[in-house]
Amino acid sequence: MSHLRHTGDENDGPRGRLYLMRAVGEATAKESQSFEQHIDRCLGCRACEQVCPAGVEYGQLLEAARAELFSSRQQPGFTYKVLRFALKHIWLYPARLKFVFAIARLLRESGFAGVLLNTGVGANLVAPF
C-alpha cells in the first residue's frame, strides 16, 4: 500500500514527486524539507514505471533527485563519519565486529556506559548527523 493512501498527500505518489522534482529543477524547492521527506519515502521499486501511460522513466528521475539531495546536504558530521567508518571497516568483518562488541559489553558491565548516559555525554555522541 502506498504512502499516498496512508497520508492522502499527493506528494507521496509518483505524480506528486515528479512535481516536486520539477520545482527543484526550477530552483524553487531545493532546500525544502518536504521535498527530502517525500523523495525519501519512495522505495524506488519502479513499479509505477510499468503502469505509467506516459512512459515516464521515474527511476532515473528519482535517482537524480536523490543525488541532488545528497550533494546539497551539509558536510557530514562526526557521528555520520564514525557510522560510515564502522559500517565499512568493522561491520563487514566478523572478527572485528566480535572485538568491538566485546569492548561494548565490557563498557556496559563496568558501568561506564551508564555514566556517559547520565551525564549527557552519551547523548552528544549519538546526536543526529
C-alpha atoms as one frame of an Amber mdcrd trajectory, in Angstrom:
protein
   0.000   0.000   0.000   1.417   3.348  -0.963   2.079   6.284   1.337  -0.394
   8.227  -0.801  -3.215   6.078   0.517  -1.966   6.409   4.088  -1.344  10.143
   4.127  -3.689  11.430   1.444  -0.834  13.666   0.265  -0.371  13.804  -3.499
   3.354  14.400  -2.974   3.690  10.849  -1.642   2.786   9.425  -5.041   4.833
   9.336  -8.246   2.955  12.267  -9.824   3.467  14.436  -6.745   7.140  13.570
  -6.558   7.535  14.486 -10.221   6.032  17.914  -9.481   8.468  18.317  -6.593
  11.379  17.292  -8.834  10.309  19.894 -11.391  10.214  22.535  -8.640  13.757
  21.572  -7.663  14.803  21.825 -11.288  13.376  25.335 -11.349  15.244  26.072
  -8.071  12.062  26.804  -6.138  12.192  23.903  -3.663  15.803  22.764  -3.463
  16.193  23.338   0.269  12.703  22.124   1.121  12.415  19.640   3.985   9.177
  18.489   2.378  10.999  17.586  -0.834  13.511  15.450   1.031  10.803  13.752
   3.065   8.697  12.813   0.045  11.651  11.608  -2.019  12.958   9.500   0.879
   9.574   7.816   1.321   9.753   6.278  -2.146  11.158   2.757  -2.111  12.458
   3.116  -5.652  10.869  -0.167  -6.747   9.961   1.404 -10.108   6.603  -0.396
 -10.221   4.985   2.886 -11.249   7.057   2.906 -14.464   5.309  -0.211 -15.721
   1.838   1.283 -15.371   2.634   4.865 -16.387   0.602   5.708 -19.513   3.105
   8.429 -20.475   6.113   6.113 -20.158   7.939   8.361 -17.696  11.252   6.837
 -16.591  10.603   7.579 -12.944  13.558   5.552 -11.625  16.127   7.701 -13.397
  14.450  10.886 -12.198  14.275   9.555  -8.639  17.978   8.710  -8.631  18.806
  12.176  -9.950  16.664  13.757  -7.226  18.384  11.676  -4.555  21.787  12.628
  -5.935  20.747  16.286  -5.774  19.651  15.852  -2.164  22.924  14.169  -1.272
  25.032  16.865  -2.913  23.068  19.727  -1.347  23.343  18.412   2.217  25.752
  19.966   4.631  29.086  18.315   5.264  28.587  15.143   7.264  29.131  15.478
  10.988  31.307  13.463  13.325  28.605  10.879  14.093  27.992  10.251  10.390
  31.707   9.752   9.790  32.007   7.319  12.705  28.968   5.379  11.493  30.313
   5.235   7.946  33.709   4.067   9.234  32.064   1.382  11.369  29.942   0.112
   8.505  32.866  -0.038   6.084  35.668  -1.249   8.337  34.024  -3.131  11.211
  30.561  -4.399  10.305  31.783  -6.376   7.283  34.483  -8.221   9.226  33.167
 -10.737  11.790  36.369 -10.825  13.864  36.480  -7.023  14.156  32.770  -6.906
  14.959  33.171  -9.526  17.674  36.034  -7.499  19.181  34.023  -4.252  19.177
  31.044  -5.993  20.760  33.318  -7.422  23.452  34.546  -3.892  24.239  30.956
  -2.617  24.293  29.934  -5.382  26.713  32.898  -4.547  28.928  31.909  -0.855
  28.978  28.307  -1.739  29.762  29.193  -4.151  32.559  31.707  -1.758  34.118
  29.005   0.901  34.403  30.928   3.373  32.234  28.149   3.457  29.614  25.611
   4.370  32.300  27.805   7.228  33.499  28.021   8.570  29.938  24.246   8.447
  29.560  23.541  10.000  32.965  25.920  12.918  32.412  24.542  13.670  28.942
  27.850  12.981  27.214  26.335   9.892  25.590  23.545  11.941  24.035  26.105
  14.234  22.439  27.954  11.246  20.992  24.862   9.973  19.230  23.491  13.347
  18.144  21.797  13.284  14.734  24.162  13.560  11.821
